[in-house]
Coordinates of C-alpha atoms in Angstrom, one line a residue:
M48 CA -57.4 120.0 26.9
T49 CA -56.0 119.0 23.4
Q50 CA -58.0 119.5 20.6
G51 CA -57.7 116.8 18.2
P52 CA -56.5 116.6 13.9
Q53 CA -60.0 118.4 11.6
T54 CA -58.4 116.4 9.2
L55 CA -56.5 113.4 9.2
H56 CA -55.7 113.9 5.1
A57 CA -53.0 116.4 3.9
P58 CA -53.7 118.9 1.2
T59 CA -51.4 117.6 -1.6
P60 CA -50.3 119.5 -4.8
L61 CA -51.5 120.1 -7.9
L62 CA -48.3 120.0 -10.5
Y63 CA -48.1 121.2 -13.8
S64 CA -46.5 119.0 -16.3
A65 CA -44.4 119.9 -18.6
S66 CA -43.9 116.4 -20.4
M67 CA -47.6 116.0 -21.0
S68 CA -48.6 119.4 -21.6
R69 CA -46.3 119.3 -24.4
Q70 CA -47.8 115.4 -25.3
A71 CA -51.7 117.1 -24.7
G72 CA -51.6 120.0 -26.8
C73 CA -53.7 121.7 -23.6
N74 CA -51.9 122.6 -20.3
V75 CA -51.9 119.2 -17.6
W76 CA -51.8 118.7 -13.8
L77 CA -51.7 116.6 -11.9
K78 CA -52.7 116.5 -8.2
L79 CA -50.5 114.5 -6.2
E80 CA -52.4 111.5 -3.7
N81 CA -49.6 110.3 -3.9
M82 CA -47.8 112.7 -1.9
Q83 CA -50.4 111.6 1.0
P84 CA -49.3 110.6 4.5
T85 CA -50.5 107.4 3.4
Q86 CA -49.4 107.7 -0.6
S87 CA -52.7 107.5 -1.6
F88 CA -56.4 109.8 -1.5
K89 CA -57.3 106.9 0.3
I90 CA -57.0 108.8 3.7
R91 CA -59.0 111.5 2.5
G92 CA -62.5 109.3 2.3
V93 CA -61.3 106.6 4.7
G94 CA -60.1 109.3 7.7
S95 CA -62.7 111.1 7.6
L96 CA -64.8 107.8 7.9
C97 CA -62.4 106.8 11.1
M98 CA -62.8 109.9 12.1
Q99 CA -67.1 110.0 12.4
A100 CA -66.6 106.3 13.6
R101 CA -64.7 107.6 16.9
E102 CA -67.1 110.2 17.8
R103 CA -70.1 107.7 18.0
G104 CA -68.3 105.3 20.1
A105 CA -65.3 103.1 17.9
S106 CA -62.9 102.2 20.0
H107 CA -61.4 99.5 17.4
F108 CA -61.4 99.8 13.8
V109 CA -60.5 96.9 12.0
A110 CA -59.5 96.2 8.1
V111 CA -58.8 93.8 5.6
G112 CA -56.3 92.8 3.1
D113 CA -53.1 94.3 2.1
T114 CA -54.7 97.2 0.9
N115 CA -54.2 101.5 0.7
T116 CA -57.5 101.2 2.5
A117 CA -55.6 99.5 5.3
L118 CA -52.9 101.3 5.6
A119 CA -55.1 104.9 6.0
V120 CA -57.1 102.4 8.8
A121 CA -53.8 101.9 10.3
Y122 CA -52.7 105.7 9.7
S123 CA -55.6 106.6 10.9
G124 CA -56.0 104.9 14.1
R125 CA -52.0 105.8 14.4
Q126 CA -52.9 109.5 14.6
L127 CA -56.2 109.6 16.3
G128 CA -55.3 107.0 19.5
V129 CA -57.7 104.0 18.1
P130 CA -56.1 100.6 17.9
A131 CA -56.0 98.9 14.7
T132 CA -56.6 95.7 13.6
V133 CA -55.6 94.4 10.0
F134 CA -56.1 90.5 8.9
V135 CA -54.7 89.7 6.2
P136 CA -54.1 85.7 4.2
G137 CA -51.1 83.7 5.0
S138 CA -50.3 84.6 1.4
P139 CA -47.3 86.3 0.9
A140 CA -46.8 89.7 2.1
P141 CA -47.0 92.3 -0.6
P142 CA -44.9 95.5 -0.4
I143 CA -47.4 97.2 1.6
R144 CA -47.4 94.7 5.4
P145 CA -44.8 96.4 6.7
K146 CA -46.4 100.1 6.4
L147 CA -49.6 98.5 8.1
E148 CA -47.1 97.7 11.1
L149 CA -45.3 100.5 11.0
E150 CA -47.8 103.0 11.3
G151 CA -49.1 100.2 14.3
A152 CA -51.4 98.4 13.1
A153 CA -51.2 94.8 14.7
V154 CA -51.7 92.5 11.7
V155 CA -53.0 89.1 12.0
E156 CA -53.0 86.5 9.5
E157 CA -55.8 84.5 8.7
G158 CA -56.0 81.6 5.7
R159 CA -55.0 81.8 2.7
T160 CA -58.0 83.7 0.9
L161 CA -59.0 87.6 1.5
R162 CA -62.6 85.3 2.0
D163 CA -60.9 84.0 5.4
A164 CA -59.6 87.4 6.7
F165 CA -63.1 89.1 6.0
G166 CA -64.5 86.1 8.4
A167 CA -62.1 86.3 11.0
A168 CA -62.8 90.0 11.3
R169 CA -65.8 90.3 11.2
T170 CA -66.0 87.6 14.0
F171 CA -63.4 90.2 16.1
V172 CA -65.6 92.0 15.6
E173 CA -69.3 90.8 16.9
K174 CA -66.6 90.0 19.9
T175 CA -65.1 93.5 20.7
P176 CA -66.8 95.5 22.3
G177 CA -66.1 99.5 20.5
A178 CA -64.3 97.1 16.6
Y179 CA -65.9 99.4 13.9
M180 CA -65.1 97.6 10.6
V181 CA -64.4 100.2 7.4
D182 CA -65.4 99.1 5.3
S183 CA -68.1 101.3 3.1
A184 CA -67.4 103.0 0.5
E185 CA -71.2 104.1 0.4
D186 CA -70.8 105.9 3.6
T187 CA -71.3 109.6 3.1
A188 CA -68.6 110.5 5.2
V189 CA -66.5 109.0 2.9
E190 CA -67.6 111.2 -0.3
T191 CA -67.2 113.9 1.8
G192 CA -63.8 113.0 2.4
N193 CA -62.8 112.6 -1.4
A194 CA -64.9 116.2 -2.5
T195 CA -61.7 117.9 -0.5
I196 CA -60.1 116.8 -4.4
A197 CA -62.0 118.8 -6.2
S198 CA -62.1 121.6 -3.4
E199 CA -58.3 122.0 -3.6
I200 CA -58.4 121.9 -7.3
G201 CA -60.5 125.5 -7.7
V202 CA -58.4 126.7 -5.5
Q203 CA -54.9 125.6 -6.7
L204 CA -56.5 126.5 -10.1
Q205 CA -57.3 129.8 -8.9
H206 CA -61.2 128.9 -9.3
Q207 CA -60.5 128.4 -13.5
E208 CA -62.9 125.5 -15.0
P209 CA -60.5 122.7 -15.9
A210 CA -62.1 121.2 -19.7
A211 CA -61.5 118.0 -17.6
V212 CA -60.8 116.1 -14.9
V213 CA -59.3 112.0 -15.6
A214 CA -59.1 109.5 -12.7
P215 CA -58.7 105.9 -12.8
V216 CA -62.0 104.4 -10.9
G217 CA -62.0 101.5 -8.3
S218 CA -65.2 100.8 -6.0
G219 CA -66.0 103.9 -7.3
A220 CA -65.8 106.3 -4.0
L221 CA -63.1 108.8 -5.4
L222 CA -64.9 109.2 -8.3
A223 CA -68.4 109.5 -5.9
G224 CA -66.4 112.1 -4.0
L225 CA -65.0 114.0 -7.0
V226 CA -68.1 114.5 -9.3
S227 CA -69.9 115.9 -5.6
G228 CA -67.3 118.3 -5.0
M229 CA -67.1 119.7 -8.8
Q230 CA -70.9 121.4 -7.6
R231 CA -70.1 122.1 -5.3
C232 CA -67.2 123.7 -7.5
G233 CA -69.8 124.7 -9.6
W234 CA -68.2 122.4 -12.3
H235 CA -71.8 121.0 -13.3
R236 CA -70.6 120.8 -17.8
V237 CA -66.8 119.5 -17.0
P238 CA -66.4 116.2 -17.7
V239 CA -64.6 113.7 -15.7
I240 CA -62.7 110.5 -17.8
A241 CA -63.3 107.4 -15.2
V242 CA -60.4 105.3 -15.8
E243 CA -60.0 101.3 -15.9
T244 CA -58.5 98.2 -17.2
H245 CA -60.4 96.0 -19.3
N246 CA -60.0 93.1 -16.6
T247 CA -61.2 95.7 -13.5
N248 CA -64.4 97.5 -15.7
S249 CA -66.5 96.5 -12.5
F250 CA -67.2 100.4 -12.4
Q251 CA -68.3 100.0 -16.8
Q252 CA -69.5 96.7 -16.0
A253 CA -72.2 98.6 -13.1
L254 CA -73.0 101.6 -15.7
L255 CA -73.9 98.9 -18.2
A256 CA -76.5 97.0 -15.5
D257 CA -78.4 101.1 -14.6
D258 CA -78.8 101.0 -18.0
S259 CA -80.4 97.6 -18.4
G260 CA -82.0 98.2 -15.1
A261 CA -80.4 95.6 -13.3
P262 CA -80.8 95.5 -9.8
P263 CA -76.8 96.9 -7.9
A264 CA -74.8 94.8 -6.3
L265 CA -75.8 94.2 -2.4
A266 CA -72.6 95.1 -0.6
P267 CA -70.7 98.3 -2.2
S268 CA -67.6 98.3 -0.5
L269 CA -64.0 100.1 0.5
L270 CA -63.0 95.8 0.1
P271 CA -61.7 94.4 -3.1
P272 CA -63.0 91.7 -4.9
L273 CA -63.0 88.1 -2.2
E274 CA -63.9 85.4 -5.0
G275 CA -63.0 85.4 -8.2
P276 CA -59.9 84.2 -9.8
D277 CA -58.5 88.1 -8.4
A278 CA -58.7 87.8 -5.3
D279 CA -55.5 87.1 -3.4
S280 CA -54.1 90.0 -1.7
D281 CA -51.1 89.7 -3.3
G282 CA -52.1 90.1 -7.6
K283 CA -50.9 86.3 -8.2
A284 CA -53.2 84.3 -10.7
R285 CA -55.0 81.2 -9.0
A286 CA -57.1 78.5 -9.9
G287 CA -60.5 78.8 -10.9
S288 CA -63.7 76.6 -10.3
D289 CA -62.4 74.6 -13.0
G290 CA -58.6 74.7 -12.2
A291 CA -57.4 76.4 -14.5
R292 CA -55.4 79.6 -13.4
A293 CA -56.1 82.3 -14.2
E294 CA -55.4 85.7 -16.4
P295 CA -54.0 87.8 -12.8
T296 CA -54.4 91.1 -12.9
V297 CA -51.0 94.2 -12.1
A298 CA -53.6 97.2 -11.7
T299 CA -54.4 95.7 -7.7
C300 CA -56.0 98.8 -6.5
L301 CA -58.3 98.6 -8.9
L302 CA -60.1 95.5 -8.0
A303 CA -63.4 96.4 -6.6
G304 CA -65.8 94.2 -4.3
A305 CA -68.7 95.9 -6.0
T306 CA -69.0 99.8 -6.9
C307 CA -70.5 102.4 -5.0
T308 CA -74.1 102.9 -6.2
R309 CA -73.9 106.7 -5.3
A310 CA -71.2 106.5 -8.5
V311 CA -73.7 105.5 -10.9
E312 CA -76.7 107.7 -9.8
L313 CA -73.9 110.5 -10.0
T314 CA -73.8 109.7 -13.6
R315 CA -77.0 110.6 -14.7
E316 CA -76.7 114.4 -13.9
H317 CA -73.0 114.8 -14.5
P318 CA -71.5 114.4 -17.7
V319 CA -68.4 111.3 -16.9
V320 CA -66.9 109.2 -19.7
P321 CA -66.2 105.5 -18.3
L322 CA -63.0 104.5 -20.6
S323 CA -61.2 101.1 -20.0
I324 CA -57.4 100.6 -21.6
T325 CA -55.3 97.3 -21.8
E326 CA -52.9 96.7 -18.3
A327 CA -49.8 97.8 -21.0
M328 CA -50.3 100.6 -21.3
A329 CA -50.7 101.7 -17.7
V330 CA -47.9 99.8 -17.2
E331 CA -46.5 102.1 -19.5
A332 CA -47.8 104.8 -18.4
C333 CA -46.2 104.1 -14.4
R334 CA -43.2 103.6 -16.3
R335 CA -42.8 107.2 -18.5
F336 CA -44.3 109.1 -15.1
L337 CA -41.4 107.7 -12.8
D338 CA -38.8 108.5 -15.4
D339 CA -40.5 111.9 -16.3
H340 CA -41.0 112.5 -12.6
Q341 CA -39.4 110.7 -10.9
L342 CA -42.4 109.4 -8.9
L343 CA -43.4 105.4 -8.2
V344 CA -47.0 105.1 -8.0
E345 CA -48.8 101.8 -8.8
V346 CA -50.5 100.4 -11.9
G347 CA -53.8 101.1 -11.1
S348 CA -53.4 104.5 -10.6
A349 CA -51.5 105.2 -13.8
A350 CA -54.1 103.9 -16.1
A351 CA -55.8 108.0 -15.9
L352 CA -51.8 108.9 -17.2
S353 CA -52.7 106.3 -20.1
V354 CA -55.2 108.4 -21.2
V355 CA -52.7 111.8 -21.4
A356 CA -49.8 109.6 -22.4
K357 CA -51.2 108.1 -25.9
R358 CA -52.5 112.0 -26.4
L359 CA -56.0 109.7 -26.3
L360 CA -57.9 113.7 -24.9
H361 CA -58.7 114.9 -27.9
Q362 CA -60.6 112.4 -29.3
I363 CA -63.1 112.2 -26.0
V364 CA -62.7 116.0 -25.4
P365 CA -63.1 117.6 -29.0
G366 CA -60.8 121.4 -28.6
L367 CA -58.9 121.2 -26.8
D368 CA -56.2 123.7 -26.7
H369 CA -52.8 126.0 -25.1
R370 CA -56.0 127.8 -23.1
A371 CA -57.6 124.6 -21.2
H372 CA -56.7 122.7 -18.5
V373 CA -56.7 119.4 -17.7
V374 CA -55.9 117.7 -13.7
V375 CA -55.3 114.2 -13.7
V376 CA -55.9 112.8 -10.3
V377 CA -53.4 110.4 -9.4
T378 CA -54.4 108.8 -6.9
G379 CA -50.7 107.0 -6.0
G380 CA -50.6 103.6 -4.1
A381 CA -47.9 102.3 -1.4
N382 CA -48.4 98.5 -2.6
T383 CA -45.6 98.7 -5.2
S384 CA -41.8 98.6 -5.8
F385 CA -39.0 99.0 -8.5
D386 CA -39.4 95.2 -8.5
R387 CA -42.6 95.2 -8.5
L388 CA -43.3 98.0 -11.8
D389 CA -39.9 95.6 -13.1
A390 CA -41.6 92.8 -13.6
C391 CA -44.7 94.4 -15.1
R392 CA -42.3 95.6 -17.8
Q393 CA -40.9 92.7 -19.0
R394 CA -44.7 91.2 -19.5
F395 CA -45.4 93.5 -21.4
P396 CA -44.9 95.3 -25.4
F397 CA -43.3 98.7 -25.2
P398 CA -44.8 100.9 -26.9
A399 CA -48.2 99.3 -26.4
P400 CA -50.5 99.4 -28.4
I401 CA -53.8 101.9 -27.6
I402 CA -57.0 99.6 -27.0
A403 CA -59.6 101.5 -25.4
K404 CA -62.9 100.7 -25.3
S405 CA -66.5 102.2 -23.8
G406 CA -68.8 100.8 -22.3
Q407 CA -69.3 97.9 -25.0
E408 CA -67.5 99.4 -28.2
I409 CA -64.3 99.6 -29.4
F410 CA -63.4 103.1 -28.8
M411 CA -59.7 103.1 -30.3
R412 CA -57.4 100.3 -31.3
M413 CA -53.8 101.4 -33.0
L414 CA -50.7 100.6 -32.8
D415 CA -48.1 103.4 -30.8
S416 CA -46.5 104.0 -34.0
A417 CA -49.5 105.8 -35.7
L418 CA -49.3 108.6 -33.2
P419 CA -48.1 111.9 -34.0
A420 CA -45.0 112.3 -32.3
A421 CA -45.7 115.0 -30.2
A422 CA -49.2 116.8 -29.6
S423 CA -47.5 119.3 -32.0
D424 CA -48.6 117.2 -34.3
L425 CA -51.5 117.7 -33.7
G426 CA -52.0 121.5 -34.5
A427 CA -52.3 122.7 -30.4
V428 CA -48.9 123.4 -28.4
A429 CA -49.8 123.6 -24.5
V430 CA -48.7 126.9 -23.2
Q431 CA -46.7 127.6 -19.5
P432 CA -49.6 129.1 -17.5
K433 CA -49.6 132.7 -16.2
S434 CA -49.5 131.1 -12.6
A435 CA -48.1 128.0 -11.6
V436 CA -49.9 126.8 -9.2
S437 CA -47.6 123.8 -7.5
T438 CA -48.2 123.5 -3.5
P439 CA -51.3 124.5 -1.2
T440 CA -48.9 126.9 1.4
A441 CA -51.3 128.7 2.4
T442 CA -54.1 128.1 0.5
P443 CA -57.3 126.3 2.6
A444 CA -57.3 122.8 1.3
A445 CA -61.6 124.3 1.4
Q446 CA -63.4 128.2 0.8
P447 CA -66.4 129.3 1.9

């Protein structure tokens, strides 16, 4: 009897970035989740969830939207031999849709909005025996899958403790997995800088609501918002309730239907710094990442890179020097293209002014020209680390 795969994700490289290390004045490592089979970290949590669902009797996977989650569901279905159906709105197809079809998923267009597609998906699940909707960011299998990022980093850094981990945050499922994985590594005091854009800052809003005692959202989800001005899956603005055109977001992978309550809970026991930046800063970081590393990721993923590119690290984590290690999780994303990035470039100023917020307060506001030319001007120069661990080759992702 042929044994199925133990995991659906692949261990990913931890790449030392000379350019970003010089900018930051410390050793900057890039955890390249864009190198996953689905081009994003999503396969870790979604793959774990799908494997668990199949073990519990699921015989048909269902997803909603032209999203990285849906692509991970389609890939999981193909790898596990389980049919997958993805319901999408009938809007112009974004770059990810052909990839869903390449993975063998049945793509069903329904209605004009994500809510229409979601309703059709729910009906399909109710009428199809063995159908399983992959939509919950709260399942422990998702957290367990995402936690493998931290365990891999621990091995790749040869169990050296990083000074900080920087990651973008959408629903919070990645953050919950990172924190739980870091705690297993014994990194209880290593801060996570959780980065959003100003118009996708659902995590910061959830933290503010938590501080005020407001009840959490009732339906944490892996789905993007089903309501509101950013609900169209192609990221274009549509008319709001008053008929006015709403401001679109280019950081579509950071949109979340609700925030993972587990992520909010973990902020009470682990240092997490919520930070939001402008879309222009994320677009600029995306462009620089392409120029410096010849890697194209979604703009939302580049929000984390902006913290390094705009030299904000020292303002958040004082005392960084050439001996410190900082890890940036590059979440990737398949919903992008050169044309999309070029369209974003034409919309925003370059260099982008810095406007960063934490909670309700302005964290920093300044022009890019006010910054020193390099981290060396801040009095610290990054040096090449003694061990340039760049691939996870022979070392397993997790060690007992």
